[in-house]
Tab-separated table of C-alpha atoms and ligand atoms in Angstrom:
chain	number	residue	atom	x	y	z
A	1	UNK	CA	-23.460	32.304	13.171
A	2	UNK	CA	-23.854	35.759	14.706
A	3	UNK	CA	-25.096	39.439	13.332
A	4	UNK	CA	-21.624	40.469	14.216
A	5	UNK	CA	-19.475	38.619	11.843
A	6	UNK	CA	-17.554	40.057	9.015
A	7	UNK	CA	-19.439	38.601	6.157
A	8	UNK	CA	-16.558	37.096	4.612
A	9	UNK	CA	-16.996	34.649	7.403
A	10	UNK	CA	-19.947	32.922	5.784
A	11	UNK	CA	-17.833	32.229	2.542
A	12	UNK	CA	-15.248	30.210	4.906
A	13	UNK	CA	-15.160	26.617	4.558
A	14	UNK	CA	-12.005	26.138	7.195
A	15	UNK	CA	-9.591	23.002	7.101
A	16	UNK	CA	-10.469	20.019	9.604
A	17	UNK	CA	-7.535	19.363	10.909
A	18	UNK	CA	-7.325	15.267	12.245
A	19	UNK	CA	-8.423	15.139	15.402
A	20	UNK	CA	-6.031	15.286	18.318
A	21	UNK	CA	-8.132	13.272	20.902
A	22	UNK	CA	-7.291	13.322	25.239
A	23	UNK	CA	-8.257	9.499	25.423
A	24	UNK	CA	-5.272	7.374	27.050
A	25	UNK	CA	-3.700	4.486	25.764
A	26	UNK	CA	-4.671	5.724	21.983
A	27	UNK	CA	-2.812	4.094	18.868
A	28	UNK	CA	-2.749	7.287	17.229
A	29	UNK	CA	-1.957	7.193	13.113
A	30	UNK	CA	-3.941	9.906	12.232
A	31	UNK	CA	-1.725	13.142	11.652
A	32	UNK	CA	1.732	12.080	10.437
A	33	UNK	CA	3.588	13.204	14.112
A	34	UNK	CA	6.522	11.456	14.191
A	35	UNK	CA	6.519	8.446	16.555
A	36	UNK	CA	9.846	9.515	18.286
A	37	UNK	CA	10.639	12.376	20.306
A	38	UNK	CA	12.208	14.830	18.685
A	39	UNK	CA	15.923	15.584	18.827
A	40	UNK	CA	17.112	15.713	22.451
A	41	UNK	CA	19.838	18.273	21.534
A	42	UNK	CA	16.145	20.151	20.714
A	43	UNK	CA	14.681	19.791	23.927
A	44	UNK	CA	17.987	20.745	25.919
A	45	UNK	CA	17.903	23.969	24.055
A	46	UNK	CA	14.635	24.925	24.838
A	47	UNK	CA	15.561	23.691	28.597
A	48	UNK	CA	18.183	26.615	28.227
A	49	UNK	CA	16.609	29.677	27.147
A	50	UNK	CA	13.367	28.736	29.692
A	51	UNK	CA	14.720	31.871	31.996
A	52	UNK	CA	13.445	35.158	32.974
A	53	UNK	CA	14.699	36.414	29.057
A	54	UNK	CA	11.292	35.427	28.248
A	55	UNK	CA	10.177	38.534	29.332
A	56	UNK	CA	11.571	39.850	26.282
A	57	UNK	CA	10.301	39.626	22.504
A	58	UNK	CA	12.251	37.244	20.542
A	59	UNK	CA	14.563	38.264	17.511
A	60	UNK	CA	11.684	39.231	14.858
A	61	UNK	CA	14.083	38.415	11.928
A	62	UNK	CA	15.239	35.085	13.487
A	63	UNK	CA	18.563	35.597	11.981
A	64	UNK	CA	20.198	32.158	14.085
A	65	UNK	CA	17.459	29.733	12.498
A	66	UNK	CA	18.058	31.381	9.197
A	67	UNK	CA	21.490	30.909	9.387
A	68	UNK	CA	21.414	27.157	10.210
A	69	UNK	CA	19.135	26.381	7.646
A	70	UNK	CA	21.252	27.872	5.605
A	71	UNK	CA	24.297	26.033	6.142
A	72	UNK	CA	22.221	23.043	6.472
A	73	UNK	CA	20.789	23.253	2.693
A	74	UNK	CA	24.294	25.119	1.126
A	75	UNK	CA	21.719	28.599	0.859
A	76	UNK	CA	22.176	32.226	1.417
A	77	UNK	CA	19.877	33.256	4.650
A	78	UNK	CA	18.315	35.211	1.892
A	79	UNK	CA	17.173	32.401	0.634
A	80	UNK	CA	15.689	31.623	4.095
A	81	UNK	CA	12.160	32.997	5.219
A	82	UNK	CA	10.273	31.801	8.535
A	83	UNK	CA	6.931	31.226	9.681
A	84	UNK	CA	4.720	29.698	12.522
A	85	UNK	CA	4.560	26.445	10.879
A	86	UNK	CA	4.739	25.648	7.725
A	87	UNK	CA	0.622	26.359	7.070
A	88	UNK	CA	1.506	29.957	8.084
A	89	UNK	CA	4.130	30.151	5.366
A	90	UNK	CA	1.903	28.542	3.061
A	91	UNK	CA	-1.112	30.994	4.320
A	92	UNK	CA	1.667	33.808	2.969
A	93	UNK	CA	2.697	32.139	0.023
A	94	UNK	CA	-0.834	32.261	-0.977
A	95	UNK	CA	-1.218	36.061	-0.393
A	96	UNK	CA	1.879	37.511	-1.241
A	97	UNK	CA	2.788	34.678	-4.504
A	98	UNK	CA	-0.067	33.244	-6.039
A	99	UNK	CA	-3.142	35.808	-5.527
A	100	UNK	CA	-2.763	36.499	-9.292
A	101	UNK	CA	-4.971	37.495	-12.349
A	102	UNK	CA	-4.840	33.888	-13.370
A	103	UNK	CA	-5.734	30.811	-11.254
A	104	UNK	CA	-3.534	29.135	-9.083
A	105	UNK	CA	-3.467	25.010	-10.063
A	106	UNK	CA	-3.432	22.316	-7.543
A	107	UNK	CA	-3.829	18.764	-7.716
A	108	UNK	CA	-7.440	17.862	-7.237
A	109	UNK	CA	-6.180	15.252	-4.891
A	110	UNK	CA	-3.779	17.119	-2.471
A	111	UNK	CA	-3.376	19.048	1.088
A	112	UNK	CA	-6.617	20.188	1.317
A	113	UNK	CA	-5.527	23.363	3.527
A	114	UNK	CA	-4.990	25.113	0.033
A	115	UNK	CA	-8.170	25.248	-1.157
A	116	UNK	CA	-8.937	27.070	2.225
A	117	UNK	CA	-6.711	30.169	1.959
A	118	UNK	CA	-7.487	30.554	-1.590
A	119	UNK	CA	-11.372	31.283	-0.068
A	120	UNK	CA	-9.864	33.135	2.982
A	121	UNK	CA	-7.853	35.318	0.224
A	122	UNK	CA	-10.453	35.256	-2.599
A	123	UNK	CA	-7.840	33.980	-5.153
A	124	UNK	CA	-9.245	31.341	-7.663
A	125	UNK	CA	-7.912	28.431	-8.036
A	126	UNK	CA	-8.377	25.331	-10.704
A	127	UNK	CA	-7.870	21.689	-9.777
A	128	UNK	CA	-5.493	19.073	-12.412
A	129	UNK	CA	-6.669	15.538	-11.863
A	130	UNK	CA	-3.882	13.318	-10.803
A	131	UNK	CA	-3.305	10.178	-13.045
A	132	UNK	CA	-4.728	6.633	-13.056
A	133	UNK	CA	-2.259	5.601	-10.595
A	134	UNK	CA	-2.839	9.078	-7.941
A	135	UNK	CA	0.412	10.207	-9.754
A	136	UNK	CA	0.784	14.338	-10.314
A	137	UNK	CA	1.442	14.637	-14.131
A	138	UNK	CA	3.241	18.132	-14.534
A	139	UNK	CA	2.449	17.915	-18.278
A	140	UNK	CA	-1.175	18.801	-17.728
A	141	UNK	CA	-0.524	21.934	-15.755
A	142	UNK	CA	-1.423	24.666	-18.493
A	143	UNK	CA	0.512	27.919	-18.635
A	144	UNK	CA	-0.106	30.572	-18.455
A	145	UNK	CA	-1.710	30.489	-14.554
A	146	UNK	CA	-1.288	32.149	-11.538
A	147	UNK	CA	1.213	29.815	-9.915
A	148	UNK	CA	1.149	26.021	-9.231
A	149	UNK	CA	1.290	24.205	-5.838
A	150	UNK	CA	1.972	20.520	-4.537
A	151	UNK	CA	3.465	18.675	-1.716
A	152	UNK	CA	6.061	16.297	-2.851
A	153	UNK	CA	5.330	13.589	-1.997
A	154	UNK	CA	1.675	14.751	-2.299
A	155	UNK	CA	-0.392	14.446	0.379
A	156	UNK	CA	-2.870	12.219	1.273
A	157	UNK	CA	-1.254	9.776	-1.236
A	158	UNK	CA	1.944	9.820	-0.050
A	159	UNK	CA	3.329	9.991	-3.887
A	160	UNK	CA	6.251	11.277	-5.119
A	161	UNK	CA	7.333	12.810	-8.526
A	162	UNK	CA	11.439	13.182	-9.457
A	163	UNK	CA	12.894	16.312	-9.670
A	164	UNK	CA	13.402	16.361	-13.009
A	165	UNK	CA	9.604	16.394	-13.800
A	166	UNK	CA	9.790	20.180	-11.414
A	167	UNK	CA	13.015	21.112	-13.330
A	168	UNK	CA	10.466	20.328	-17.091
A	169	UNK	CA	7.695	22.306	-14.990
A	170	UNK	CA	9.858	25.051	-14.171
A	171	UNK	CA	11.270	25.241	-17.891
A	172	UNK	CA	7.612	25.496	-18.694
A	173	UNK	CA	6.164	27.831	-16.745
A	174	UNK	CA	8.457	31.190	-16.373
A	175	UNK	CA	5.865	33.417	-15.659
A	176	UNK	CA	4.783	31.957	-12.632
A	177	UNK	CA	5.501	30.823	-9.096
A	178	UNK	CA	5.958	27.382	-8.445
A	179	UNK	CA	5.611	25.912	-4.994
A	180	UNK	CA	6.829	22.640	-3.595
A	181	UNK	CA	5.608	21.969	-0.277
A	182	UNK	CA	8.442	18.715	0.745
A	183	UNK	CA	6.416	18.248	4.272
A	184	UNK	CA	7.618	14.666	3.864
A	185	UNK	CA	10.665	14.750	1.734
A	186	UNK	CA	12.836	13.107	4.123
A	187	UNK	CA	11.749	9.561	4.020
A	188	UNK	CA	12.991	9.293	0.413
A	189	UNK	CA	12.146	11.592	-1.650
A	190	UNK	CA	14.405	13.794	-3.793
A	191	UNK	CA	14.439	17.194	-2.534
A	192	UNK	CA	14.573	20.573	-5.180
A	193	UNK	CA	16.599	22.666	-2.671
A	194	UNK	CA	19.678	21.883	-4.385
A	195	UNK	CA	17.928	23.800	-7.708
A	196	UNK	CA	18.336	26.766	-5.001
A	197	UNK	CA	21.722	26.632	-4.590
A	198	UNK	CA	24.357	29.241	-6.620
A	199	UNK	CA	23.535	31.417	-9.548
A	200	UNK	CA	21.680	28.916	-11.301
A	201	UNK	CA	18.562	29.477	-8.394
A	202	UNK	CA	15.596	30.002	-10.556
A	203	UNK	CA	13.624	33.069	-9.691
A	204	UNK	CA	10.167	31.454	-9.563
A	205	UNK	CA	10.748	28.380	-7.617
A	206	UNK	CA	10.202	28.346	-3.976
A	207	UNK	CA	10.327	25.072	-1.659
A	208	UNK	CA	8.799	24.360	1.673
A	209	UNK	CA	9.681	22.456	4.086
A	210	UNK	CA	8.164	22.327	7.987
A	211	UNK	CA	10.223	20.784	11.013
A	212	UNK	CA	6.502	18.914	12.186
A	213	UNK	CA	6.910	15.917	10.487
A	214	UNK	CA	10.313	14.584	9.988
A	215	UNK	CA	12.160	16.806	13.058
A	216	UNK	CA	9.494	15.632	15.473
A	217	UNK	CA	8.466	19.216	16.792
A	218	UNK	CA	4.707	19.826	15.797
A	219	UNK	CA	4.227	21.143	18.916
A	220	UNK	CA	6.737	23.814	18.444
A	221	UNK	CA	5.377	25.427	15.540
A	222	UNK	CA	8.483	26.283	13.047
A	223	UNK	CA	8.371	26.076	9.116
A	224	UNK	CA	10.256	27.441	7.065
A	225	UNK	CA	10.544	28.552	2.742
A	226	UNK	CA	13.759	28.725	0.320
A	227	UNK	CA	13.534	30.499	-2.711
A	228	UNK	CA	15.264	33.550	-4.683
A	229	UNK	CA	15.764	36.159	-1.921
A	230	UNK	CA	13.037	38.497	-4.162
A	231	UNK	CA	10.078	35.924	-3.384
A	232	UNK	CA	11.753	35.676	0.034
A	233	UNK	CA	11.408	39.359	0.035
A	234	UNK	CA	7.787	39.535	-0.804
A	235	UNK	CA	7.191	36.769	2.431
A	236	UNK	CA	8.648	39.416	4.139
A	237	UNK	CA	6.220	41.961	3.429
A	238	UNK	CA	3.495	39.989	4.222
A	239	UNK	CA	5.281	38.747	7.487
A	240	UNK	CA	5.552	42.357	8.146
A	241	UNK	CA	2.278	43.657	7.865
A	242	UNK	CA	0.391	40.507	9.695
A	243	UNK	CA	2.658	39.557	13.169
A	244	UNK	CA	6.219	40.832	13.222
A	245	UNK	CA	7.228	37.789	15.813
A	246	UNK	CA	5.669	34.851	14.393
A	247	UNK	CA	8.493	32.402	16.211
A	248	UNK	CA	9.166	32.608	19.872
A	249	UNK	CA	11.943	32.175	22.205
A	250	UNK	CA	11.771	28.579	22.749
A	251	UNK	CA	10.714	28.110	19.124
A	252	UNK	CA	13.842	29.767	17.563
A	253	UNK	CA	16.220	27.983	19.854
A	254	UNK	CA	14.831	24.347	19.677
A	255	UNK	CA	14.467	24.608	16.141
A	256	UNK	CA	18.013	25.949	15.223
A	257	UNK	CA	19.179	22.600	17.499
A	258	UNK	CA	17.068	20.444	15.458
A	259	UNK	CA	18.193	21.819	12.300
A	260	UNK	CA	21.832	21.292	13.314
A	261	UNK	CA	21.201	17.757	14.324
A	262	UNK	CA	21.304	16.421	11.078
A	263	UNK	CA	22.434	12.562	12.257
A	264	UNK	CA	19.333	12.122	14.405
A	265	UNK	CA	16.543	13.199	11.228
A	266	UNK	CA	18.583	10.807	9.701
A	267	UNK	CA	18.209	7.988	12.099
A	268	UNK	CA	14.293	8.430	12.860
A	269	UNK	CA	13.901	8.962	9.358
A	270	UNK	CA	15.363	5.542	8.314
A	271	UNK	CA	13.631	3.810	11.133
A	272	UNK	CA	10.142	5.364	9.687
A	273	UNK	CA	11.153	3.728	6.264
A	274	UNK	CA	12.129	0.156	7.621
A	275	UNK	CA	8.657	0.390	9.539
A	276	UNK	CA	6.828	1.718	6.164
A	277	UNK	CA	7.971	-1.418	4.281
A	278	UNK	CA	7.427	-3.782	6.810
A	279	UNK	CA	4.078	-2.646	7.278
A	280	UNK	CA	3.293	-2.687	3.489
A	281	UNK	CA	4.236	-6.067	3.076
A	282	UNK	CA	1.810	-7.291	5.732
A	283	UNK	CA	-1.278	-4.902	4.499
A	284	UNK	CA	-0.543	-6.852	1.310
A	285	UNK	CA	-0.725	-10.118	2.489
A	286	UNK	CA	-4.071	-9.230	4.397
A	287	UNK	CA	-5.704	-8.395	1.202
A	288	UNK	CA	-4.207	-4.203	1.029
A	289	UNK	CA	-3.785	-2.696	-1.647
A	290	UNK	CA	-1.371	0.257	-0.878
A	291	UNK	CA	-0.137	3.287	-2.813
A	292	UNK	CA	3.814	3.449	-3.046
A	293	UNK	CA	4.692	6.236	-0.658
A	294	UNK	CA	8.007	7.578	0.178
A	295	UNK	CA	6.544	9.527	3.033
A	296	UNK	CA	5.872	8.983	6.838
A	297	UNK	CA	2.314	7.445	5.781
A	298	UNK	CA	0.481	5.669	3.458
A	299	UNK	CA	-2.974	5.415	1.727
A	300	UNK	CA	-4.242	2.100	1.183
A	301	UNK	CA	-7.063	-0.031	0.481
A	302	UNK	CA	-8.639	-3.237	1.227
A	303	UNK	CA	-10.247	-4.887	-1.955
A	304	UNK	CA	-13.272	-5.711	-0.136
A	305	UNK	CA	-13.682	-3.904	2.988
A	306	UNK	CA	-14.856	0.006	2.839
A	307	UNK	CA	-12.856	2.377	3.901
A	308	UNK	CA	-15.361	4.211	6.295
A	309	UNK	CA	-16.298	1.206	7.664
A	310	UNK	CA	-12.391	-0.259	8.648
A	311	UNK	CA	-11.844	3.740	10.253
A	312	UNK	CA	-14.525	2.914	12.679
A	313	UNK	CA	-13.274	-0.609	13.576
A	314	UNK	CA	-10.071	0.637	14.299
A	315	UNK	CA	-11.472	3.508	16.003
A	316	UNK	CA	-13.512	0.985	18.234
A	317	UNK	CA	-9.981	-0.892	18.853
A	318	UNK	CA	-8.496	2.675	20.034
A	319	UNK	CA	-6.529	3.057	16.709
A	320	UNK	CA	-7.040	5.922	15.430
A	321	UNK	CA	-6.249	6.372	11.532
A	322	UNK	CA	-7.693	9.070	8.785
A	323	UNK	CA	-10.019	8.262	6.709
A	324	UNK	CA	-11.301	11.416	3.491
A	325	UNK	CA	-14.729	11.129	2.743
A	326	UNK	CA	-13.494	12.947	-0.347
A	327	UNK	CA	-14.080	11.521	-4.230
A	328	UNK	CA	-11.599	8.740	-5.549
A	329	UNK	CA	-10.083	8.365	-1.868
A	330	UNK	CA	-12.815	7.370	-0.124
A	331	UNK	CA	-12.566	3.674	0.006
A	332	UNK	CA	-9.096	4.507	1.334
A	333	UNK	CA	-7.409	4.799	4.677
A	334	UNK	CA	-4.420	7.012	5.374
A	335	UNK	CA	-2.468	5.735	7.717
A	336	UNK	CA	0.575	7.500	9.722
A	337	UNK	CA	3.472	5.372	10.065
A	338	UNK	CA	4.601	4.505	14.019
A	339	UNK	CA	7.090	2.789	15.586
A	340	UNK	CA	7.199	-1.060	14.672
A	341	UNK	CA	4.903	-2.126	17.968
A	342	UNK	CA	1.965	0.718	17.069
A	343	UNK	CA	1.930	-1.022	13.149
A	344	UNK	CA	2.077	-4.575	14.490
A	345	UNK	CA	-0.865	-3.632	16.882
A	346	UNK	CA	-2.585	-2.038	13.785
A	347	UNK	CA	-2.100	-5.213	12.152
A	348	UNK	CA	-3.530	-7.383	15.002
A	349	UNK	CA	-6.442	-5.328	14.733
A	350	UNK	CA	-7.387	-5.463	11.349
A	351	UNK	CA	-6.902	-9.394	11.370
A	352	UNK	CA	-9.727	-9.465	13.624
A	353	UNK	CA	-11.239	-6.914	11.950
A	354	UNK	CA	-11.472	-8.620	8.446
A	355	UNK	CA	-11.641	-12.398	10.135
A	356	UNK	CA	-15.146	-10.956	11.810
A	357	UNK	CA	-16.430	-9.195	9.266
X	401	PLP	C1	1.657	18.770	7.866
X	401	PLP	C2	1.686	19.528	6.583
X	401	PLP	C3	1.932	20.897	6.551
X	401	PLP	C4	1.886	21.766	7.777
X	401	PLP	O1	2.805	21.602	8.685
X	401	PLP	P1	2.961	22.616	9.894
X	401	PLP	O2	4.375	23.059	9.730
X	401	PLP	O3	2.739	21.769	11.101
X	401	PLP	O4	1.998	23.744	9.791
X	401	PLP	C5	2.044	21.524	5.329
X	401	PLP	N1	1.888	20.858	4.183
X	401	PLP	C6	1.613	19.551	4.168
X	401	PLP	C7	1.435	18.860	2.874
X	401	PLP	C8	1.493	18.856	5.367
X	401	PLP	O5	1.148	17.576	5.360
């Protein structure tokens, strides 16, 4: 605290992101990386425009990367709008989309970065409950509101809804933006992009996708929304009037290679999902009880140990998982999903874990 903050400052509550710790030898399951490198078609392109070009700003409308993603997804590249990450898109979205009269709705269970720009922005929101089962129920989102956003699968529960529940939601709700954040769409769940695609792409639905999870590159900082190019256009204002060169050099070129490397997503992606199951199976057996996720981590819980108290045993044991001290979650772990060693030395651990307790 200091006499020369803005006072907006002490209405903040910002988002705590999971902890990124410098220890050695860590098993770390806490943020959803991917456990493989990413793409080394990727990492070859950001070898390649490392030269003395960096002295120069990089393209501001990063017309390549728009491009690519739009061949990838069968879009316009007016479909296509950029950002430093996906939370930076998102921190737009919020801003330029859903900073209406009305609240904005969000599951009460769900990426708990939204919350946080709708303080930063002073837009209110209201909370729907997710279902007995953690499940988002579309039905209960009223209309009219201000706009209506959730990951799919939802985050931290890792469940998914089908598309046709957002198609009923979207038939619903025309006077409104809705936003589907697909962070974590590519380990099996169905995507809406192809809503997008042709003269049937609804005005008011935008999707979001970032290349942190699935594509591997959290370092590099590249997300990315699809929508009608008029909500793309709005991003663009925003964009505009806050940093004109959100992606850099490197940024642009390893992410257009990633993009374009559609057979390697593919192959760490499936890997991820043989892992997932595996692992499920054997929390099961141990006495788990585990949400059904078709994304790159799961939330589960043991029927008799707490969750709090199975974070710091793991911690102890250098595996570091997430645990949400939040309401209906908290005797819950979230766990990222590694490569097939890091889940069966997770496993070893909790055996001793629950054999000493
Ligand atoms: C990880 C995550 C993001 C942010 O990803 P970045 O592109 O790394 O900023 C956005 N939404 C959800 C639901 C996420 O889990």
């Amino acid at each position: 605290m200091s006499r020369f903050w803005s006072p907006v400052l002490e209405t903040l509550t910002p988002y705590v992101p999971g902890e990124q710790p410098q220890m050695q030898r860590l098993v770390k399951l806490n943020t959803n990386e991917s456990p493989y490198g990413p793409s080394p078609k990727a990492l070859a392109a950001i070898h390649l425009q490392t030269t003395d070009d960096l002295r120069l700003y990089p393209d501001p409308e990063g017309v390549a990367l728009k491009k690519a993603i739009a061949n990838l997804h069968g879009l316009d590249p007016k479909q296509v709008f950029l950002g430093n990450g996906s939370d930076e898109v998102l921190a737009h979205v919020f801003l330029g989309l859903l900073k209406q009269k009305n609240a904005v709705l969000f599951p009460d269970i769900t990426y708990s970065f939204y919350p946080v720009y709708c303080k930063l922005f002073g837009i209110e929101y209201k909370t729907i409950p997710l279902g007995s089962e953690f499940e988002i129920k579309v039905a209960d989102y009223p209309v009219p509101n201000g706009g209506i956003i959730f990951p799919n699968p939802n985050a931290p529960t890792g469940r998914a809804i089908p598309r046709k529940d957002i198609e009923a939601l979207l038939a619903k709700n025309k006077d409104s933006v809705v936003v589907v954040d697909e962070a974590y769409v590519d380990y099996g769940t169905e995507s809406c992009i192809p809503l997008l695609r042709g003269a049937s792409c609804p005005e008011n639905l935008l999707v979001v996708h970032t290349l942190s999870k699935s594509r591997a590159l959290a370092g590099l900082r590249v997300g990315f929304a699809v929508g009608d190019p008029a909500l793309i256009e709005g991003l663009e204002r925003v964009k505009n009037s806050f940093n004109s060169y959100p992606l850099g050099r490197l940024a642009q070129a390893g992410a257009v290679a990633a993009i374009e490397d559609q057979a390697y997503l593919e192959e760490t992606s499936a890997k991820v999902m043989q892992t997932r199951a595996h692992l499920v199976k054997e929390l099961h057996s141990l006495g788990f009880d585990t949400l059904p996720s078709t994304a790159n981590f799961i939330l589960t819980r043991h029927s008799k140990h707490a969750g709090a108290k199975l974070y710091q045993a793991l911690r102890d044991r250098g595996i570091i998982v997430r645990h949400f001290k939040s309401l209906r979650i908290e005797e819950f772990l979230r766990i990222t999903i590694g490569t097939n060693e890091q889940s069966n030395e997770l496993l070893t651990a909790l055996k001793e874990i629950l054999a000493s307790a």
